[in-house]
Short mmCIF file of C-alpha atoms and ligand atoms in Angstrom, two decimals:
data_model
loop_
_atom_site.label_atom_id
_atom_site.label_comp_id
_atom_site.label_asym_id
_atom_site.label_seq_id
_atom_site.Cartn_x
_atom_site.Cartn_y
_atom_site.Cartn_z
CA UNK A 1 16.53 -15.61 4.28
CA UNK A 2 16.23 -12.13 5.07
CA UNK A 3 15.67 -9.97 8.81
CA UNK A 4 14.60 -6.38 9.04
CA UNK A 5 16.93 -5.27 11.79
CA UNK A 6 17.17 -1.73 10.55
CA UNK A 7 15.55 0.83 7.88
CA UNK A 8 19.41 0.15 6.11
CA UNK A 9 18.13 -3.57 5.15
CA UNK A 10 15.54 -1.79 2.98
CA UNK A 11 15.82 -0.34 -0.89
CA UNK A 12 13.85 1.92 -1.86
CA UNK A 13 11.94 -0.39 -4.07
CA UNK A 14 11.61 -2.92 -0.86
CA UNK A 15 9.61 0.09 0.47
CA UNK A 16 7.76 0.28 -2.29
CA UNK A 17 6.97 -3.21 -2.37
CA UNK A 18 5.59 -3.91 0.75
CA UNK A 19 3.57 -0.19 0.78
CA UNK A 20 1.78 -1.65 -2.10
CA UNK A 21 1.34 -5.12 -0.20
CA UNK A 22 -0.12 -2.90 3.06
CA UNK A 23 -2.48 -1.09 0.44
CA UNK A 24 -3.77 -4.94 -0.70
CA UNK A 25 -3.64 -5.70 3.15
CA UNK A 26 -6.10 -3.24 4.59
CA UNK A 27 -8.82 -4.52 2.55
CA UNK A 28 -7.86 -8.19 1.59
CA UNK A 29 -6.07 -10.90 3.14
CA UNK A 30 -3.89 -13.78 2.56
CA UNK A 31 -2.93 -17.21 4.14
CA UNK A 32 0.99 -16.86 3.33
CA UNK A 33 2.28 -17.59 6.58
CA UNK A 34 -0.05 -20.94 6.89
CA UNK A 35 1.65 -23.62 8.88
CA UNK A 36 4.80 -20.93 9.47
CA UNK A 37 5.29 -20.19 13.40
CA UNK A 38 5.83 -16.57 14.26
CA UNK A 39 7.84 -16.14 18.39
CA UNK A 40 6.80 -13.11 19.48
CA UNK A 41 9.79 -12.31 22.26
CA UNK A 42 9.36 -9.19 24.34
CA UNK A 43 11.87 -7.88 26.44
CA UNK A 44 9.79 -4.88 27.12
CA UNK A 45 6.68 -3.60 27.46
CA UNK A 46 4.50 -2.73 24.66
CA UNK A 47 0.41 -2.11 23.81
CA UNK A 48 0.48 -1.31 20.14
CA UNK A 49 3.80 -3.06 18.46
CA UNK A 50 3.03 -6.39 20.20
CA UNK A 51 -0.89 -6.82 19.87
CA UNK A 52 -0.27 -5.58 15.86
CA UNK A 53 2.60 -8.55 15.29
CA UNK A 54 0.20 -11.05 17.09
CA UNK A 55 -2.45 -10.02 14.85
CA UNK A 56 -1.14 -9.65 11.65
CA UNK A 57 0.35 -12.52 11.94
CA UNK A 58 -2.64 -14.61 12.70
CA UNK A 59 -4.47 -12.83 9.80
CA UNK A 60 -1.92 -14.60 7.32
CA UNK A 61 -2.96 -17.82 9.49
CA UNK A 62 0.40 -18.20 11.41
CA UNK A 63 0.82 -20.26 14.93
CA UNK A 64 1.43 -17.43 17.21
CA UNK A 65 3.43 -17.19 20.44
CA UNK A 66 3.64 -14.46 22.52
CA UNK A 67 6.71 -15.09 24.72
CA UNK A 68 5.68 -14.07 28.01
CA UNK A 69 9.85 -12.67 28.93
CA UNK A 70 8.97 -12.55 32.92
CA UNK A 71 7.67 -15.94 32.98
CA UNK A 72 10.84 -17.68 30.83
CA UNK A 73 13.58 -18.88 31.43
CA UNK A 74 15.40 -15.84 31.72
CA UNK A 75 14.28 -15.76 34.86
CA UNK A 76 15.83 -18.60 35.98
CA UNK A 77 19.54 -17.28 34.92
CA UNK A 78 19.50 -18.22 31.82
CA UNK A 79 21.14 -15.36 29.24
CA UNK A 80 19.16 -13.67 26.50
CA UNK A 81 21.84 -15.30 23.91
CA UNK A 82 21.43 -18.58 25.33
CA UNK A 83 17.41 -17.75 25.06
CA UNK A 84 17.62 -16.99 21.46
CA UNK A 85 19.83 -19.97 20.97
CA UNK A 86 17.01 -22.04 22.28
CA UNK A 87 14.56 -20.11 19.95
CA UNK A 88 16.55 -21.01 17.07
CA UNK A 89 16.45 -24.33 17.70
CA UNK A 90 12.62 -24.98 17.38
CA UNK A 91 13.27 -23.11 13.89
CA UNK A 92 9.90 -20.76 14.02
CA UNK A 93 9.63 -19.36 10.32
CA UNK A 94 9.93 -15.57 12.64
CA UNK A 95 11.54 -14.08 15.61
CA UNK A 96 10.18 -10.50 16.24
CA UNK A 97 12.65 -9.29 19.18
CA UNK A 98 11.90 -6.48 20.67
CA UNK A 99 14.66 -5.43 23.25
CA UNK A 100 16.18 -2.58 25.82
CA UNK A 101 19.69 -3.14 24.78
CA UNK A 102 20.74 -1.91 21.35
CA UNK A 103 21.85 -4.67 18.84
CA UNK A 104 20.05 -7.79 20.40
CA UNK A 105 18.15 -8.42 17.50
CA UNK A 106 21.30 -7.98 14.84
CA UNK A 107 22.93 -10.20 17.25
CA UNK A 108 20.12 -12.96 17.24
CA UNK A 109 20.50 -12.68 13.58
CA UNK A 110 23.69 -14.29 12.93
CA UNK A 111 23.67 -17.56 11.82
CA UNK A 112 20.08 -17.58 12.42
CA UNK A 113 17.65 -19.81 11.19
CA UNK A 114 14.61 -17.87 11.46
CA UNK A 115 13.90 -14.61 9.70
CA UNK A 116 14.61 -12.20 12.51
CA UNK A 117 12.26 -8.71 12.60
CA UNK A 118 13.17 -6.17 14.73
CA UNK A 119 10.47 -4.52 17.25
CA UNK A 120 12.79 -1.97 18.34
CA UNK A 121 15.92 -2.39 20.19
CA UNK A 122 16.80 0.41 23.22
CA UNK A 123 17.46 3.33 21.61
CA UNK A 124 18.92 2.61 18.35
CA UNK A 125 16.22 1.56 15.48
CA UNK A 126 12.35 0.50 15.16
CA UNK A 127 11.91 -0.04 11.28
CA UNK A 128 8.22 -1.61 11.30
CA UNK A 129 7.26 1.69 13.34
CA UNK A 130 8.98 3.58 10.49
CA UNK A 131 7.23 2.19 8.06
CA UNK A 132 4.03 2.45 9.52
CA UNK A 133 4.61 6.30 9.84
CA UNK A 134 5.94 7.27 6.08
CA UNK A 135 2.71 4.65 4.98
CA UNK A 136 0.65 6.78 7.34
CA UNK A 137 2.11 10.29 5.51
CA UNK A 138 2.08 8.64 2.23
CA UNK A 139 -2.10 7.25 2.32
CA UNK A 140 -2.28 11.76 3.79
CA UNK A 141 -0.09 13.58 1.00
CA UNK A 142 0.20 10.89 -1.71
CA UNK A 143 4.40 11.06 -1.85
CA UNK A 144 7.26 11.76 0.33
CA UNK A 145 9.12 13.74 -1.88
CA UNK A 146 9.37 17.12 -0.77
CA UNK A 147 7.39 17.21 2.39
CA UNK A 148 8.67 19.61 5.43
CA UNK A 149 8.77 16.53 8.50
CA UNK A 150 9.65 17.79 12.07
CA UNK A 151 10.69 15.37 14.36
CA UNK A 152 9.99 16.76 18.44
CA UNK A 153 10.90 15.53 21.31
CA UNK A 154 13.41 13.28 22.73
CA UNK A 155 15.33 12.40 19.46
CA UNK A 156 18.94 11.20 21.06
CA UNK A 157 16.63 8.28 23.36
CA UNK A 158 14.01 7.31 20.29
CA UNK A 159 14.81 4.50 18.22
CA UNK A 160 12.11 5.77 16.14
CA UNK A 161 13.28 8.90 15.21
CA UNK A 162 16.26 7.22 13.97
CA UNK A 163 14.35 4.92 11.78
CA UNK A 164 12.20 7.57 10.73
CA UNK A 165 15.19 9.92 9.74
CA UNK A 166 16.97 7.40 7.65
CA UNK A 167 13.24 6.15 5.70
CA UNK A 168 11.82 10.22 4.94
CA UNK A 169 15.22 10.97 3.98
CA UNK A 170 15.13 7.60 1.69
CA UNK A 171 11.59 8.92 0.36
CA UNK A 172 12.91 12.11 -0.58
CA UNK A 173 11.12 14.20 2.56
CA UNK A 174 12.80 16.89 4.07
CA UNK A 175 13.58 16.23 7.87
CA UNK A 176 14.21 18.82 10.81
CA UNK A 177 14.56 18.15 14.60
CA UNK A 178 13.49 19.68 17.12
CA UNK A 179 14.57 19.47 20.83
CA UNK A 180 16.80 21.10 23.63
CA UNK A 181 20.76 20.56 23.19
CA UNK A 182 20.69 17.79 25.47
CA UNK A 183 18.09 15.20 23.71
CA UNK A 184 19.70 15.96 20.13
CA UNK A 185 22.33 13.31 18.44
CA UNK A 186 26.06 15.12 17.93
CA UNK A 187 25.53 13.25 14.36
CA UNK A 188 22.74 13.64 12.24
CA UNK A 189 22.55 12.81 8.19
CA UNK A 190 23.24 15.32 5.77
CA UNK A 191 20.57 17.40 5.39
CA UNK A 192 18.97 16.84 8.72
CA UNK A 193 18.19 20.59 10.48
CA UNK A 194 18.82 20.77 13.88
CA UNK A 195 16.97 23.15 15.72
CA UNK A 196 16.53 23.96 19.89
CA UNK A 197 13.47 26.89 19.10
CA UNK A 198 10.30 25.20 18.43
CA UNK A 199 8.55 28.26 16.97
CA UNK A 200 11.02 28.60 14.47
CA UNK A 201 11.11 24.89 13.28
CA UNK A 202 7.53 24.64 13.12
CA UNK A 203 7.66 27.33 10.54
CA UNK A 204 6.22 25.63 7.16
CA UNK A 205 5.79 22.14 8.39
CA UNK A 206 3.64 19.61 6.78
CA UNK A 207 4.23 16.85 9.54
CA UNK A 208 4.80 17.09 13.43
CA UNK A 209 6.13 13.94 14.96
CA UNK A 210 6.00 14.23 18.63
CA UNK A 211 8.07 11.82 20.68
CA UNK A 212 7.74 10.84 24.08
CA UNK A 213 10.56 12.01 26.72
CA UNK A 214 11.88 8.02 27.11
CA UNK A 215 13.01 8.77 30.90
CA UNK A 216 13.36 4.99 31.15
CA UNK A 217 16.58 5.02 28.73
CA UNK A 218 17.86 8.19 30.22
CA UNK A 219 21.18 7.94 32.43
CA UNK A 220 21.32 11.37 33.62
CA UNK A 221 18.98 14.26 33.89
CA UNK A 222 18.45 15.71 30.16
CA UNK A 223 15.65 17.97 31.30
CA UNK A 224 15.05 21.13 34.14
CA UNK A 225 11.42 19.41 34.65
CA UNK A 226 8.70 17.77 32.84
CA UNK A 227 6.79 21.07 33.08
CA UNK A 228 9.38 23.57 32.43
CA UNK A 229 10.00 20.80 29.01
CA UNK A 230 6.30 21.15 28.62
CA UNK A 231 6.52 24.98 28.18
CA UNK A 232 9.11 25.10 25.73
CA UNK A 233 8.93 22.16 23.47
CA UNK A 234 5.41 20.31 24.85
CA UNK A 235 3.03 20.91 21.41
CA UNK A 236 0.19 22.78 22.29
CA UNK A 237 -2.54 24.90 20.30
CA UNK A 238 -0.55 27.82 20.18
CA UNK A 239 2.68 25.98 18.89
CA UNK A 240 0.71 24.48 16.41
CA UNK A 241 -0.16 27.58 15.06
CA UNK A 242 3.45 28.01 13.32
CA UNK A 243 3.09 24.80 11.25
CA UNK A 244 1.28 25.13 7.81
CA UNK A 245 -2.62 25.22 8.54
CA UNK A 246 -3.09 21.75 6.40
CA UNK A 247 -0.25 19.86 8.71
CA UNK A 248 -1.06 16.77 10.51
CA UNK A 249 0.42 15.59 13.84
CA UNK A 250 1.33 12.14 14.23
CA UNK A 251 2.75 10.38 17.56
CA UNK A 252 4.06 6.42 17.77
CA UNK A 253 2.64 6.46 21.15
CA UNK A 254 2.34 5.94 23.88
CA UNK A 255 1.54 9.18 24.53
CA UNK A 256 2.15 11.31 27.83
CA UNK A 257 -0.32 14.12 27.93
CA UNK A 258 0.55 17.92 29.18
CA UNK A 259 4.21 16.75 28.79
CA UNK A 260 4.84 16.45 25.07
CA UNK A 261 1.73 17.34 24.14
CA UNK A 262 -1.59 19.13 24.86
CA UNK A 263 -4.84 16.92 24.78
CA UNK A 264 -6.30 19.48 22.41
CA UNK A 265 -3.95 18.72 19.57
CA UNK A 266 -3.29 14.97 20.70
CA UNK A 267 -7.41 14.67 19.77
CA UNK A 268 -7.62 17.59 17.48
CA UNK A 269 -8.69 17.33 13.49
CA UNK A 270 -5.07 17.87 12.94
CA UNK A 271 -3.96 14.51 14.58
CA UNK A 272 -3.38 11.31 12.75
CA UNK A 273 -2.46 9.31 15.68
CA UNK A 274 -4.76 6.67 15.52
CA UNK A 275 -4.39 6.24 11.85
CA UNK A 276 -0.85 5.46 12.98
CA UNK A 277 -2.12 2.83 15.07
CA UNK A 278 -4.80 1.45 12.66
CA UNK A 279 -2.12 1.11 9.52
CA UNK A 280 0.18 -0.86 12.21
CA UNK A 281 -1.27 -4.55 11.36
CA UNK A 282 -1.47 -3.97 7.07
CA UNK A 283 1.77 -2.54 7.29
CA UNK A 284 3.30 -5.82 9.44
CA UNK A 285 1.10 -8.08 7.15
CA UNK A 286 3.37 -6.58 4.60
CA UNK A 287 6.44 -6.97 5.91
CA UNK A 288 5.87 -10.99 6.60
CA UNK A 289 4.79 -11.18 3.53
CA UNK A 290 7.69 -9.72 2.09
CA UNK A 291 10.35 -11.43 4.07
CA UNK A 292 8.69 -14.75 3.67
CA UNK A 293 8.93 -14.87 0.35
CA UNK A 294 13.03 -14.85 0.68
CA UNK A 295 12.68 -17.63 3.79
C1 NCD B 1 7.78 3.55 20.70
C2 NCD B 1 8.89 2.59 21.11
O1 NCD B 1 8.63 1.59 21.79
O2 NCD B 1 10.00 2.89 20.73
N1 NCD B 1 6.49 3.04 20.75
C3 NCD B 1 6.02 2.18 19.77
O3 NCD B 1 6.59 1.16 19.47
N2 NCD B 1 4.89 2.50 19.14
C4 NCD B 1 7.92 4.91 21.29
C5 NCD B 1 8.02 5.10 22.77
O4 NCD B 1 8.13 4.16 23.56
O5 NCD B 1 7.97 6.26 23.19
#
């Protein structure tokens, strides 16, 4: 039995392995997950990560449910551990948890049953959306190894930017953020470049993640104003300039325009973002297939 809870789960050779699985995937499929249920629980909202789990795992030929969180129990009382208890006990094959509050789904899988996936939890990881990203960079450049990544935006709130650090730093990519004092982590990885001015980080880039301002997880006020953000770090035409004239921009979504970036360079030549979106069912093909064979 093994969970993907966070990028640390993962050798590099697990990468590997289901990057080669997601090549087979966007062309072929299987029926691995045949008469295997997949729970789909959602503690939040979400357009992309939840419609890609649903189908991806119906394309391997999985029973599907899409736990609809505001019409469970929950809202009855009942507690999210005493939820997942209940989960366990119908034994689905997978659990894909994707929650507000940080460790939910490493909590779910303790003594769990089902092979637990994480969808991302508050602010601290989102591996599948990781994966889908360094795929993404790796079908554009070929390998990892050596490439100039800046992450912008609201680093210390995105559990993707924490995935993403730890898996391009695993792949050998060099990583820098980008953001005002307030939205950067105290601690960062070796090797990880902070820096506050975006024209300078931009310098020599290959890829631009942009990340969303995630005023949902925020307790305080991190920022003057969305627009004065907008001027300083929001990615526009000009901005883009700096970067190398061959980089691509890439953004998990969902996007807010004229905040973190322009419309011109979210649907530019330069952006990748729907690739992002398209690689997000062969990639979490993959990873079932992967983790079933150690159910
Ligand atoms: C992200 C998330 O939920 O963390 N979106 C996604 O899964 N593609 C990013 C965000 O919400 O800004």
């Amino acid at each position: 039995m093994r969970h993907l809870i966070t990028i640390s789960d993962l050798q590099k050779q697990d990468v590997y392995a289901i990057f080669s699985k997601a090549e087979y995937y966007l062309t072929n499929s299987t029926e691995c997950l045949y008469n295997k249920s997949v729970i789909n629980l959602f503690f939040e909202t979400s357009t992309r990560t939840l419609t890609s789990f649903a189908i991806a795992a119906q394309k391997l030929r999985a029973s599907v449910i899409n736990m609809p969180v505001q019409f469970s129990a929950l809202k009855k009382g009942e507690s999210i551990a005493d939820t997942i208890a209940t989960l366990h006990s119908i034994s689905p094959e997978f659990i894909v948890i994707r929650s507000g509050n940080s460790g939910i789904p490493f909590m779910a899988a303790q003594e769990s049953r089902s092979s637990i996936i994480n969808a991302g939890d508050g602010c601290n990881e989102h591996p599948t959306q990781a994966l889908i990203d360094a795929f993404t960079i790796k079908s554009l450049f070929g390998d990892l190894n050596g490439l100039e990544v800046a992450i912008c935006g609201d680093v210390l709130h995105s559990r993707v930017a924490h995935s993403n650090i730890k898996l391009l730093t695993l792949l050998g990519a060099r990583v820098r953020v980008i953001a005002p004092p307030t939205l950067l982590p105290q601690h960062l990885p070796d090797g990880v470049k902070k820096y506050n001015n975006v024209l300078d980080a931009l310098k020599n880039v290959d890829v631009i993640m942009v990340l969303r301002l995630q005023y949902e997880r925020m307790k305080k006020s991190y920022v003057a104003s969305s627009a004065e953000y907008y001027k300083c770090y929001g990615i526009d035409v000009t901005k883009l300039e700096c970067a190398k004239g061959s980089a691509v921009i890439m953004h998990p979504g969902p996007i807010n325009r004229d905040i973190e970036i322009s419309s011109e360079v979210a649907d530019n030549n330069h952006s990748v973002i729907l690739k992002q979106v398209k690689f997000s069912v062969p990639i979490r093909q993959a990873i079932f297939d992967f983790l079933s064979s150690f159910v």
